[in-house]
Amino acid sequence: MASVTQLGYLGLSVSDPDQWEQFAAHVLGMQPNGRDPDGSLFLRMDEYHHRIVVHPTGKNDLAYIGWEVATEAALEAMAEQLRQAGVAVTAGTSEEADARRVAGLIKFADPSGIPSEVFYGPLVMFDEPFHSPRPISGFKTGALGLGHFVVWVDDFDRSLHFYRELLGMRVSDFVKISPAPDVKVTVAFFHCNPRHHTIAFAKMPRTPRRLHHFMLQLQSLDDVGATYDLCQARDIPIVMKLGKHTNVHMVSFYLRTPSGFNVEYGWGAREVDDSTWQVQVHTAGSIWVHQGTL
Ligand SMILES: [Fe+2]
């Protein structure tokens, strides 16, 4: 089976890219890396030209997902696997590849209609090492990809089939949560490399946007603590206080972005070894509680 290897990039649609640049640089510690003529802002976390692109298209939601594979042959195998399953796949043009700073890509939609891309050949900048605008030790990325993200989907079973059977991801575990007194949902967590989860999703009615949060993993607990202090000092909304997750064992907190969705800022996740990993079902999201309401 063809499989994606990591979350290479995320595209976000935002209403205020200038506010986003300040937030990403001086709160999250990402490095702005210029804008395209259409106003798209590139944000670095590591040697990649960018890991997040902020597009001034105003929807304040996820714009697209960028899944990476290793080679052009792997990209073709992925395209074939999707087409065999009846998914409409289009080849990215050379202009589209240039805009994403990759060697080649394909485009399709996931079962909820979320624009999705698989690419190979990211532009990397080892000649200009990543330099955070903040005094943090940096982000844990590399082969683990940029981090993870959580979305609300329209059909849980169709999405599970799509991400497992068509993108080649593996289930890590399930967590049953109760985000409101009368609401119970199951969140499914998937990995495509040792990062415990790269995507997680649930079906939940009446959500204002697809994207619930994306997660940035720091190299040091001190990075997380210093940013926690900074958010409190600057009145940046913390929507969930520090806690530790049951399944991934990450210590993290959640802060609100200028677009209304959240960022999880964390450290210390355990990793998955597919030769020994056992899927579990968790009855709660946190071991010691992330106080607050997401
Ligand atoms: Fe998360």
mmCIF file of C-alpha atoms and ligand atoms in Angstrom:
data_model
loop_
_atom_site.group_PDB
_atom_site.id
_atom_site.type_symbol
_atom_site.label_atom_id
_atom_site.label_comp_id
_atom_site.label_asym_id
_atom_site.label_seq_id
_atom_site.Cartn_x
_atom_site.Cartn_y
_atom_site.Cartn_z
ATOM 1 C CA MET A 1 0.000 0.000 0.000
ATOM 2 C CA ALA A 2 1.197 3.511 -0.797
ATOM 3 C CA SER A 3 1.423 5.669 2.335
ATOM 4 C CA VAL A 4 2.054 9.304 3.113
ATOM 5 C CA THR A 5 5.171 9.787 5.239
ATOM 6 C CA GLN A 6 4.505 13.020 7.089
ATOM 7 C CA LEU A 7 2.490 16.222 7.317
ATOM 8 C CA GLY A 8 4.641 18.471 5.176
ATOM 9 C CA TYR A 9 2.654 21.692 5.295
ATOM 10 C CA LEU A 10 -0.699 23.196 6.195
ATOM 11 C CA GLY A 11 -2.456 26.053 4.423
ATOM 12 C CA LEU A 12 -4.614 28.348 6.552
ATOM 13 C CA SER A 13 -7.213 30.808 5.323
ATOM 14 C CA VAL A 14 -7.192 33.897 7.558
ATOM 15 C CA SER A 15 -8.744 37.358 7.622
ATOM 16 C CA ASP A 16 -5.797 39.262 9.127
ATOM 17 C CA PRO A 17 -2.393 38.090 7.862
ATOM 18 C CA ASP A 18 -0.558 40.979 9.550
ATOM 19 C CA GLN A 19 -1.920 39.979 12.928
ATOM 20 C CA TRP A 20 -1.023 36.388 12.104
ATOM 21 C CA GLU A 21 2.553 37.324 11.305
ATOM 22 C CA GLN A 22 2.949 39.007 14.684
ATOM 23 C CA PHE A 23 1.274 36.095 16.471
ATOM 24 C CA ALA A 24 3.251 33.383 14.668
ATOM 25 C CA ALA A 25 6.590 35.142 15.123
ATOM 26 C CA HIS A 26 6.364 36.693 18.566
ATOM 27 C CA VAL A 27 4.117 34.219 20.381
ATOM 28 C CA LEU A 28 4.593 30.849 18.655
ATOM 29 C CA GLY A 29 8.212 31.506 17.670
ATOM 30 C CA MET A 30 7.841 30.677 13.968
ATOM 31 C CA GLN A 31 10.031 32.473 11.431
ATOM 32 C CA PRO A 32 8.282 34.543 8.744
ATOM 33 C CA ASN A 33 9.784 33.754 5.339
ATOM 34 C CA GLY A 34 8.306 36.312 3.008
ATOM 35 C CA ARG A 35 5.077 36.694 1.099
ATOM 36 C CA ASP A 36 3.968 35.866 -2.410
ATOM 37 C CA PRO A 37 2.410 38.590 -4.610
ATOM 38 C CA ASP A 38 -1.065 37.344 -3.620
ATOM 39 C CA GLY A 39 -0.230 38.107 0.015
ATOM 40 C CA SER A 40 0.335 34.495 1.130
ATOM 41 C CA LEU A 41 2.662 34.496 4.148
ATOM 42 C CA PHE A 42 5.191 31.682 4.618
ATOM 43 C CA LEU A 43 6.146 30.519 8.105
ATOM 44 C CA ARG A 44 9.194 28.387 8.898
ATOM 45 C CA MET A 45 9.772 25.920 11.731
ATOM 46 C CA ASP A 46 12.866 24.140 10.456
ATOM 47 C CA GLU A 47 14.904 23.761 7.264
ATOM 48 C CA TYR A 48 11.789 23.636 5.063
ATOM 49 C CA HIS A 49 11.022 26.838 3.165
ATOM 50 C CA HIS A 50 7.756 26.836 5.105
ATOM 51 C CA ARG A 51 5.587 24.545 7.156
ATOM 52 C CA ILE A 52 2.539 26.786 7.344
ATOM 53 C CA VAL A 53 1.182 29.150 4.704
ATOM 54 C CA VAL A 54 -1.243 31.854 5.792
ATOM 55 C CA HIS A 55 -3.512 32.963 2.944
ATOM 56 C CA PRO A 56 -5.420 36.265 3.233
ATOM 57 C CA THR A 57 -8.634 34.686 1.950
ATOM 58 C CA GLY A 58 -10.657 35.473 5.022
ATOM 59 C CA LYS A 59 -12.367 32.217 6.001
ATOM 60 C CA ASN A 60 -10.408 31.639 9.231
ATOM 61 C CA ASP A 61 -10.195 27.892 8.751
ATOM 62 C CA LEU A 62 -8.013 25.184 7.307
ATOM 63 C CA ALA A 63 -7.388 25.874 3.603
ATOM 64 C CA TYR A 64 -5.601 22.631 2.639
ATOM 65 C CA ILE A 65 -3.498 19.767 3.931
ATOM 66 C CA GLY A 66 -0.081 18.972 2.419
ATOM 67 C CA TRP A 67 0.944 15.316 2.807
ATOM 68 C CA GLU A 68 4.501 14.390 1.884
ATOM 69 C CA VAL A 69 5.862 11.319 0.117
ATOM 70 C CA ALA A 70 9.517 10.592 -0.604
ATOM 71 C CA THR A 71 9.773 10.445 -4.395
ATOM 72 C CA GLU A 72 7.994 11.085 -7.684
ATOM 73 C CA ALA A 73 7.376 7.327 -7.970
ATOM 74 C CA ALA A 74 5.708 7.353 -4.548
ATOM 75 C CA LEU A 75 3.572 10.300 -5.662
ATOM 76 C CA GLU A 76 2.449 8.389 -8.754
ATOM 77 C CA ALA A 77 1.681 5.305 -6.651
ATOM 78 C CA MET A 78 -0.428 7.429 -4.314
ATOM 79 C CA ALA A 79 -2.301 8.986 -7.246
ATOM 80 C CA GLU A 80 -3.027 5.533 -8.645
ATOM 81 C CA GLN A 81 -4.206 4.211 -5.267
ATOM 82 C CA LEU A 82 -6.637 7.128 -4.902
ATOM 83 C CA ARG A 83 -7.920 6.857 -8.482
ATOM 84 C CA GLN A 84 -8.484 3.088 -8.105
ATOM 85 C CA ALA A 85 -10.743 3.906 -5.155
ATOM 86 C CA GLY A 86 -12.736 6.399 -7.223
ATOM 87 C CA VAL A 87 -11.225 9.593 -5.821
ATOM 88 C CA ALA A 88 -10.953 12.457 -8.335
ATOM 89 C CA VAL A 89 -7.248 13.317 -8.495
ATOM 90 C CA THR A 90 -5.733 16.159 -10.508
ATOM 91 C CA ALA A 91 -2.061 16.661 -11.182
ATOM 92 C CA GLY A 92 -0.715 19.949 -9.885
ATOM 93 C CA THR A 93 0.620 22.281 -12.562
ATOM 94 C CA SER A 94 4.212 23.467 -12.484
ATOM 95 C CA GLU A 95 2.908 26.881 -11.354
ATOM 96 C CA GLU A 96 1.076 25.231 -8.450
ATOM 97 C CA ALA A 97 4.194 23.268 -7.527
ATOM 98 C CA ASP A 98 6.239 26.473 -7.603
ATOM 99 C CA ALA A 99 3.690 28.237 -5.390
ATOM 100 C CA ARG A 100 3.998 25.434 -2.814
ATOM 101 C CA ARG A 101 7.814 25.301 -3.197
ATOM 102 C CA VAL A 102 7.738 21.573 -4.052
ATOM 103 C CA ALA A 103 8.917 19.456 -6.976
ATOM 104 C CA GLY A 104 5.496 17.977 -7.746
ATOM 105 C CA LEU A 105 2.027 17.464 -6.290
ATOM 106 C CA ILE A 106 -1.430 16.016 -6.803
ATOM 107 C CA LYS A 107 -4.719 17.474 -5.555
ATOM 108 C CA PHE A 108 -7.940 15.867 -4.326
ATOM 109 C CA ALA A 109 -10.514 16.232 -1.551
ATOM 110 C CA ASP A 110 -10.993 14.094 1.548
ATOM 111 C CA PRO A 111 -14.493 12.663 2.284
ATOM 112 C CA SER A 112 -15.508 15.897 4.055
ATOM 113 C CA GLY A 113 -14.386 17.970 1.087
ATOM 114 C CA ILE A 114 -11.202 19.244 2.765
ATOM 115 C CA PRO A 115 -8.761 20.238 -0.006
ATOM 116 C CA SER A 116 -5.815 17.860 0.183
ATOM 117 C CA GLU A 117 -2.494 17.543 -1.596
ATOM 118 C CA VAL A 118 0.261 14.955 -1.751
ATOM 119 C CA PHE A 119 3.671 16.264 -2.771
ATOM 120 C CA TYR A 120 7.297 15.282 -3.020
ATOM 121 C CA GLY A 121 10.465 17.353 -3.084
ATOM 122 C CA PRO A 122 10.048 20.212 -0.595
ATOM 123 C CA LEU A 123 12.368 23.208 -0.955
ATOM 124 C CA VAL A 124 14.799 23.173 1.987
ATOM 125 C CA MET A 125 17.098 25.956 3.166
ATOM 126 C CA PHE A 126 20.100 24.429 4.932
ATOM 127 C CA ASP A 127 22.083 27.479 3.825
ATOM 128 C CA GLU A 128 19.854 29.682 6.004
ATOM 129 C CA PRO A 129 19.244 27.787 9.259
ATOM 130 C CA PHE A 130 15.933 28.251 11.013
ATOM 131 C CA HIS A 131 16.096 31.142 13.452
ATOM 132 C CA SER A 132 13.184 31.751 15.782
ATOM 133 C CA PRO A 133 12.278 35.362 16.591
ATOM 134 C CA ARG A 134 11.857 34.141 20.194
ATOM 135 C CA PRO A 135 14.501 32.621 22.511
ATOM 136 C CA ILE A 136 13.195 29.067 22.246
ATOM 137 C CA SER A 137 15.166 25.908 21.525
ATOM 138 C CA GLY A 138 12.984 25.094 18.513
ATOM 139 C CA PHE A 139 10.459 22.676 17.092
ATOM 140 C CA LYS A 140 10.515 18.888 16.899
ATOM 141 C CA THR A 141 9.854 18.221 13.203
ATOM 142 C CA GLY A 142 12.143 16.405 10.726
ATOM 143 C CA ALA A 143 10.767 13.029 9.664
ATOM 144 C CA LEU A 144 7.927 13.476 12.177
ATOM 145 C CA GLY A 145 6.477 16.259 10.050
ATOM 146 C CA LEU A 146 5.323 19.676 11.172
ATOM 147 C CA GLY A 147 3.048 18.490 13.983
ATOM 148 C CA HIS A 148 -0.559 17.376 14.092
ATOM 149 C CA PHE A 149 -4.009 18.800 13.507
ATOM 150 C CA VAL A 150 -7.568 17.952 14.500
ATOM 151 C CA VAL A 151 -10.609 18.449 12.295
ATOM 152 C CA TRP A 152 -14.339 17.831 12.463
ATOM 153 C CA VAL A 153 -15.501 15.471 9.713
ATOM 154 C CA ASP A 154 -18.895 14.791 8.140
ATOM 155 C CA ASP A 155 -18.808 10.980 8.210
ATOM 156 C CA PHE A 156 -16.596 9.237 10.769
ATOM 157 C CA ASP A 157 -16.544 5.820 9.071
ATOM 158 C CA ARG A 158 -15.853 7.180 5.594
ATOM 159 C CA SER A 159 -13.028 9.325 6.929
ATOM 160 C CA LEU A 160 -11.550 6.412 8.858
ATOM 161 C CA HIS A 161 -11.565 4.298 5.705
ATOM 162 C CA PHE A 162 -10.078 7.115 3.631
ATOM 163 C CA TYR A 163 -7.143 7.945 5.899
ATOM 164 C CA ARG A 164 -6.351 4.304 6.717
ATOM 165 C CA GLU A 165 -6.935 2.554 3.390
ATOM 166 C CA LEU A 166 -6.258 5.303 0.835
ATOM 167 C CA LEU A 167 -3.571 7.452 2.477
ATOM 168 C CA GLY A 168 -2.018 4.437 4.225
ATOM 169 C CA MET A 169 -2.116 5.805 7.769
ATOM 170 C CA ARG A 170 -2.405 3.613 10.871
ATOM 171 C CA VAL A 171 -4.827 3.998 13.776
ATOM 172 C CA SER A 172 -3.014 4.949 17.006
ATOM 173 C CA ASP A 173 -6.006 4.885 19.327
ATOM 174 C CA PHE A 174 -9.434 6.298 20.043
ATOM 175 C CA VAL A 175 -10.449 8.742 22.766
ATOM 176 C CA LYS A 176 -14.021 9.181 23.963
ATOM 177 C CA ILE A 177 -14.672 12.750 25.013
ATOM 178 C CA SER A 178 -17.635 14.807 26.117
ATOM 179 C CA PRO A 179 -17.004 18.337 24.832
ATOM 180 C CA ALA A 180 -20.397 19.483 26.130
ATOM 181 C CA PRO A 181 -22.729 17.962 28.749
ATOM 182 C CA ASP A 182 -25.076 16.505 26.141
ATOM 183 C CA VAL A 183 -22.431 15.587 23.558
ATOM 184 C CA LYS A 184 -20.301 12.442 23.441
ATOM 185 C CA VAL A 185 -17.898 11.884 20.550
ATOM 186 C CA THR A 186 -15.110 9.483 19.651
ATOM 187 C CA VAL A 187 -11.893 10.991 18.340
ATOM 188 C CA ALA A 188 -9.785 8.775 16.062
ATOM 189 C CA PHE A 189 -6.000 9.327 16.045
ATOM 190 C CA PHE A 190 -3.770 8.301 13.114
ATOM 191 C CA HIS A 191 -0.020 8.128 12.582
ATOM 192 C CA CYS A 192 2.089 7.883 9.439
ATOM 193 C CA ASN A 193 5.520 7.938 11.153
ATOM 194 C CA PRO A 194 6.630 7.659 14.818
ATOM 195 C CA ARG A 195 4.730 10.833 15.769
ATOM 196 C CA HIS A 196 1.847 9.460 17.834
ATOM 197 C CA HIS A 197 -0.736 11.233 15.724
ATOM 198 C CA THR A 198 -0.545 13.492 12.716
ATOM 199 C CA ILE A 199 -4.296 13.789 12.141
ATOM 200 C CA ALA A 200 -7.156 13.204 14.527
ATOM 201 C CA PHE A 201 -10.825 13.694 13.768
ATOM 202 C CA ALA A 202 -14.317 13.313 15.121
ATOM 203 C CA LYS A 203 -17.805 13.951 13.881
ATOM 204 C CA MET A 204 -19.456 16.696 15.849
ATOM 205 C CA PRO A 205 -22.603 18.620 14.942
ATOM 206 C CA ARG A 206 -22.777 22.395 14.696
ATOM 207 C CA THR A 207 -19.131 23.379 14.535
ATOM 208 C CA PRO A 208 -18.282 26.776 13.062
ATOM 209 C CA ARG A 209 -15.179 25.548 11.208
ATOM 210 C CA ARG A 210 -13.344 22.391 10.151
ATOM 211 C CA LEU A 211 -10.121 23.030 12.020
ATOM 212 C CA HIS A 212 -10.180 22.577 15.761
ATOM 213 C CA HIS A 213 -6.459 23.024 16.371
ATOM 214 C CA PHE A 214 -3.009 22.302 15.070
ATOM 215 C CA MET A 215 -0.139 21.293 17.325
ATOM 216 C CA LEU A 216 3.446 22.485 17.419
ATOM 217 C CA GLN A 217 5.864 20.307 19.419
ATOM 218 C CA LEU A 218 8.744 22.060 21.136
ATOM 219 C CA GLN A 219 12.180 20.659 21.857
ATOM 220 C CA SER A 220 12.040 21.655 25.520
ATOM 221 C CA LEU A 221 9.476 21.848 28.313
ATOM 222 C CA ASP A 222 11.019 25.233 29.108
ATOM 223 C CA ASP A 223 9.875 26.491 25.671
ATOM 224 C CA VAL A 224 6.317 25.565 26.585
ATOM 225 C CA GLY A 225 6.551 27.093 30.068
ATOM 226 C CA ALA A 226 8.101 30.332 28.813
ATOM 227 C CA THR A 227 5.384 30.685 26.166
ATOM 228 C CA TYR A 228 2.712 29.948 28.788
ATOM 229 C CA ASP A 229 4.094 32.827 30.849
ATOM 230 C CA LEU A 230 4.262 35.081 27.780
ATOM 231 C CA CYS A 231 0.602 34.420 26.904
ATOM 232 C CA GLN A 232 -0.503 35.308 30.415
ATOM 233 C CA ALA A 233 1.630 38.457 30.491
ATOM 234 C CA ARG A 234 0.221 39.649 27.145
ATOM 235 C CA ASP A 235 -3.404 38.531 27.721
ATOM 236 C CA ILE A 236 -3.307 36.100 24.809
ATOM 237 C CA PRO A 237 -6.292 33.800 25.337
ATOM 238 C CA ILE A 238 -5.340 30.429 26.836
ATOM 239 C CA VAL A 239 -8.314 28.185 26.142
ATOM 240 C CA MET A 240 -6.947 25.176 28.034
ATOM 241 C CA LYS A 241 -4.319 25.367 30.750
ATOM 242 C CA LEU A 242 -1.341 23.039 31.039
ATOM 243 C CA GLY A 243 -2.187 19.344 31.125
ATOM 244 C CA LYS A 244 -0.985 15.936 29.957
ATOM 245 C CA HIS A 245 -2.821 13.864 27.362
ATOM 246 C CA THR A 246 -3.775 10.249 28.041
ATOM 247 C CA ASN A 247 -2.822 8.750 24.714
ATOM 248 C CA VAL A 248 0.188 10.750 23.472
ATOM 249 C CA HIS A 249 1.560 11.704 26.940
ATOM 250 C CA MET A 250 2.214 15.218 25.682
ATOM 251 C CA VAL A 251 2.354 18.104 28.170
ATOM 252 C CA SER A 252 0.694 21.058 26.491
ATOM 253 C CA PHE A 253 -1.629 24.009 26.639
ATOM 254 C CA TYR A 254 -3.948 25.494 24.039
ATOM 255 C CA LEU A 255 -4.019 29.120 22.960
ATOM 256 C CA ARG A 256 -6.382 30.898 20.611
ATOM 257 C CA THR A 257 -5.125 32.123 17.259
ATOM 258 C CA PRO A 258 -6.263 35.378 15.611
ATOM 259 C CA SER A 259 -8.549 33.184 13.459
ATOM 260 C CA GLY A 260 -10.529 31.662 16.336
ATOM 261 C CA PHE A 261 -9.194 28.118 16.047
ATOM 262 C CA ASN A 262 -6.547 26.972 18.506
ATOM 263 C CA VAL A 263 -2.898 26.013 18.643
ATOM 264 C CA GLU A 264 -1.705 23.274 20.962
ATOM 265 C CA TYR A 265 1.796 24.073 22.182
ATOM 266 C CA GLY A 266 3.442 21.002 23.650
ATOM 267 C CA TRP A 267 6.432 18.910 24.603
ATOM 268 C CA GLY A 268 7.279 15.345 25.519
ATOM 269 C CA ALA A 269 5.051 13.175 23.331
ATOM 270 C CA ARG A 270 5.676 9.446 23.255
ATOM 271 C CA GLU A 271 6.266 7.910 19.829
ATOM 272 C CA VAL A 272 4.789 4.914 18.038
ATOM 273 C CA ASP A 273 6.727 1.767 17.084
ATOM 274 C CA ASP A 274 4.455 -0.092 14.672
ATOM 275 C CA SER A 275 6.069 -3.447 15.543
ATOM 276 C CA THR A 276 4.871 -3.238 19.154
ATOM 277 C CA TRP A 277 2.087 -0.635 19.227
ATOM 278 C CA GLN A 278 -1.338 -1.729 20.447
ATOM 279 C CA VAL A 279 -4.468 0.297 19.740
ATOM 280 C CA GLN A 280 -6.350 1.352 22.867
ATOM 281 C CA VAL A 281 -9.590 3.171 23.613
ATOM 282 C CA HIS A 282 -9.260 5.941 26.192
ATOM 283 C CA THR A 283 -12.101 7.163 28.364
ATOM 284 C CA ALA A 284 -10.652 10.662 28.790
ATOM 285 C CA GLY A 285 -8.411 13.058 26.911
ATOM 286 C CA SER A 286 -6.106 14.056 29.750
ATOM 287 C CA ILE A 287 -4.250 12.353 32.628
ATOM 288 C CA TRP A 288 -3.941 15.568 34.553
ATOM 289 C CA VAL A 289 -6.432 17.948 33.277
ATOM 290 C CA HIS A 290 -6.175 20.650 30.686
ATOM 291 C CA GLN A 291 -8.584 22.977 32.516
ATOM 292 C CA GLY A 292 -10.765 25.069 30.247
ATOM 293 C CA THR A 293 -13.163 24.703 27.348
ATOM 294 C CA LEU A 294 -11.958 24.178 23.821
HETATM 295 FE FE FE B 1 -3.675 18.037 19.753
#
